[in-house]
Amino acid sequence: MNKSISYASEHKGRFLEELFSLMRIPSISALSSHAPDMIRCAEALKERLLAAGADSAEVMETSGAPVVFAQKRVDPSKPTVLVYGHYDVMPVEPLELWTTPPFEPQVRDGKIWGRGADDDKGQGFMHVAAFEAMVKSGELPCNVKFLFEGEEEIGSPALTEWCESKKELLAADLILVSDTAMASLDCPTVTCGLRGLAYLDVTVIGPNRDLHSGLFGGAVANPLNVLSEIIAGLHDKNGKITIDGFYDDVVELTPEDRAMIAKRPFDEEAYRKSLEVDELTGESGYTTVERTGVRPALDVNGIWGGHTGEGSKTVIPSQAHAKISMRLVANQDHNKIAELFEKHIKRVAPKTVKVEVKPSHGGAPYMMSPSHPAYEAASKALKETLGKEALPYFSGGSIPIISKLSLLLNAKALLLGFGLGSDNTHSPDENYPVENFEKGIETIIRFYGHYNK
Amino acid sequence: MNKSISYASEHKGRFLEELFSLMRIPSISALSSHAPDMIRCAEALKERLLAAGADSAEVMETSGAPVVFAQKRVDPSKPTVLVYGHYDVMPVEPLELWTTPPFEPQVRDGKIWGRGADDDKGQGFMHVAAFEAMVKSGELPCNVKFLFEGEEEIGSPALTEWCESKKELLAADLILVSDTAMASLDCPTVTCGLRGLAYLDVTVIGPNRDLHSGLFGGAVANPLNVLSEIIAGLHDKNGKITIDGFYDDVVELTPEDRAMIAKRPFDEEAYRKSLEVDELTGESGYTTVERTGVRPALDVNGIWGGHTGEGSKTVIPSQAHAKISMRLVANQDHNKIAELFEKHIKRVAPKTVKVEVKPSHGGAPYMMSPSHPAYEAASKALKETLGKEALPYFSGGSIPIISKLSLLLNAKALLLGFGLGSDNTHSPDENYPVENFEKGIETIIRFYGHYNK
């Protein structure tokens, strides 16, 4: 793939300029006033893909922001890679915290600054650049499809339905995504796992009205106290989740898995200090990296009820509310877990109250084994480009669309992310090192070479 | 006291008119825009007390709304009764829920309607009327002092300091108050107990910033979960409060006490149904009436943290907050209880978080024994006026100023209230039956007769 790599190097200035022209379009999916920008950005991306060498590229309607789809057929006997990315970006407030305006990209201190620099215009565009380099150099070794959506930052509400209706069009052997981070260029990691999510709203209903806690306190169950008791009971003393059947489908780690996970450099003391807590905690028998990556967790994400303003009000409120989510790992099913959760809450709630449990949303966990050919190809590509051994990384976060696409297309997804923790994605002063952008393009080219051997 | 009773009956129309003229003044202590109305109301009350026969009456400055003080000396060898009441009223919003305007009092269906009809202009003015009847009939049997404050509805912030500086002026053998309710004219009750209050704010502090629950969930203590665990641990399975030493100073009920309390008619099934709960609850071994009247209780009055708005946010918040109050009974000291609470919370909190406990406010419990001469005199007066045996009532609520005055003046307070549960005090359509107003005046006159025998 040397010609392609040289091509990419020769054209790196133009690639950066082309990325900047995409970043100048404020394609903020969360704000309906930016709907024309979404279309403008999709059209620009389509033109870029055609110029890069796609056989065809289209801006396709969905029930929300449009999707950009492009493809290049090389040989039907070769595998097909579906590149997934998104051209929408997060809102930019508070504007005053940006050093330079979010939609006026520039390079400063070796980094690209601006909204979308990393997430996901910068990372997504590396694939367009790598593709052009391979096409123009005559080295593209397989069929490639591109799917850039415009609603990732608002949860891809329209995409699943759209993908279901375009299953044949999207059919691929591998989904290739750069929308995650790696530890650093010195310690390249490939995301092999994402946790799933089951998020539910719980309401505890006591008396039919707010009561005076002086007159009624001591005789009537207080929904706030009851909710606290229910939440407290969700973990046992070992930090295990007490919901019946919760762990039934969890893939337990082999000693080999654990050894592999332990290879990733992780300074627990620095981590603890950075959070300014005296002690970390979690499920007994697992390390911090395991607890956040390959083990499930349950957290209250919000709680409220009674008097929450200034001063004191002596009230027993009629209702108490909590938002509770569980991070799931392979092979937990988020719908099943939501059901188990609801059943558990209803079983443990005392007769003094009523409880309502409403599933809010969920997503499946995702896992790619490090023995998968795509992982191995990525590992070799990273080694050649960066001179370092790649390590698998199990992220605690969730990217619901990845597991959905993977299930829908019956193809694994390779999460080859080049972002860094310091990129301020979703925050002011989003940035992306130029080196990551360029090394990313090179790694992607090398990956195609190995994946098709 | 027959002449006084006849006098009161003959002048009942005028007494009502005089009460109306006080009720027409919108003396809302919570709203600073009503400061001139406070002064106007205090002046009107002073004039009324002078006209009723006080030797002297004054509007006296405090650091807040003024106090009305009046007295009539009869004989230094006779006891002195200090009547306490308040001329301020609660705000009236929402105005649209009032059938007739709150400051345009009228009689309808045998009831006085308007803000302050019961609380406390109506009940307070009964004492002025009874006083006039006794003075004008030459039957006033003892020395009487009047203390009407103007900040009861906002917690009497200025009164304690003012009273401390006027101890001698206020010196009395008994404090007489009508600012509470009775079960009904058919079942007269005398409030013999008020619960005290210790109200505290608890903050659980975890990581130094809000964290992504996907990336950190499972390894870092979540302040919302920890707060729930702390709250859950505040009660044991028998509904007892688990704070070390909490019950040390509680006066345990004698079998006689409990028999007396059980006499009060109480329909537990109707109570339960009116709250629309399937089961009541509370401290094992005590009845609902005991649980709310003579036993302490602990309630969360407010809780909040994390994402409390619409939709879902996957956050581990940096902090969690709760407002927790304890109702106290004789002889618990609210300062000591606040200290025990703080010590307990700090002891049980795990090392994974920090906790802050801030006392918000408190008040001492109050108890008058039914064998106290004032209670016995009230009991006789009620029997003669209403033809029914009076029962002692232990209220679960708190009136902090009562216990403060009682401690300060070293005199018991008789809580001879004539309000009803249906009077809508603090709510729209506040009312007070004319019969309660008139029977109240008669009972007060008879009380003076018996108290001085």
CSV table of N, CA and C in Angstrom, one decimal, chain B residues 28-31 89-93 98 103 115 153 426-427:
chain,number,residue,atom,x,y,z
B,28,ILE,N,-49.9,40.4,55.7
B,28,ILE,CA,-49.1,39.2,55.3
B,28,ILE,C,-47.6,39.4,55.6
B,29,SER,N,-47.2,38.7,56.6
B,29,SER,CA,-45.8,38.9,57.1
B,29,SER,C,-44.7,38.5,56.1
B,30,ALA,N,-45.1,37.5,55.2
B,30,ALA,CA,-44.1,37.0,54.3
B,30,ALA,C,-43.7,38.0,53.2
B,31,LEU,N,-44.6,39.0,52.9
B,31,LEU,CA,-44.4,39.9,51.8
B,31,LEU,C,-44.0,41.3,52.3
B,89,VAL,N,-50.8,37.1,58.9
B,89,VAL,CA,-51.5,36.0,58.2
B,89,VAL,C,-50.6,35.5,57.1
B,90,MET,N,-51.0,34.3,56.5
B,90,MET,CA,-50.2,33.7,55.4
B,90,MET,C,-50.6,34.4,54.1
B,91,PRO,N,-49.7,34.3,53.1
B,91,PRO,CA,-50.1,34.8,51.7
B,91,PRO,C,-51.4,34.1,51.3
B,92,VAL,N,-52.0,34.7,50.2
B,92,VAL,CA,-53.3,34.2,49.8
B,92,VAL,C,-53.4,33.5,48.5
B,93,GLU,N,-52.2,33.5,47.8
B,93,GLU,CA,-52.2,32.8,46.5
B,93,GLU,C,-52.5,31.3,46.6
B,98,TRP,N,-60.2,31.2,45.8
B,98,TRP,CA,-61.1,31.8,46.9
B,98,TRP,C,-62.5,32.0,46.3
B,103,PHE,N,-59.6,39.2,51.8
B,103,PHE,CA,-59.6,40.3,52.8
B,103,PHE,C,-60.9,41.1,52.8
B,115,ARG,N,-59.1,35.3,55.0
B,115,ARG,CA,-57.7,35.1,55.5
B,115,ARG,C,-57.6,35.5,57.0
B,153,GLU,N,-46.1,33.5,61.1
B,153,GLU,CA,-46.2,32.7,59.9
B,153,GLU,C,-44.9,32.7,59.1
B,426,HIS,N,-53.9,28.5,56.1
B,426,HIS,CA,-52.8,28.6,55.1
B,426,HIS,C,-53.3,28.3,53.7
B,427,SER,N,-54.5,28.0,53.4
B,427,SER,CA,-55.0,27.7,52.1
B,427,SER,C,-56.1,28.7,51.7
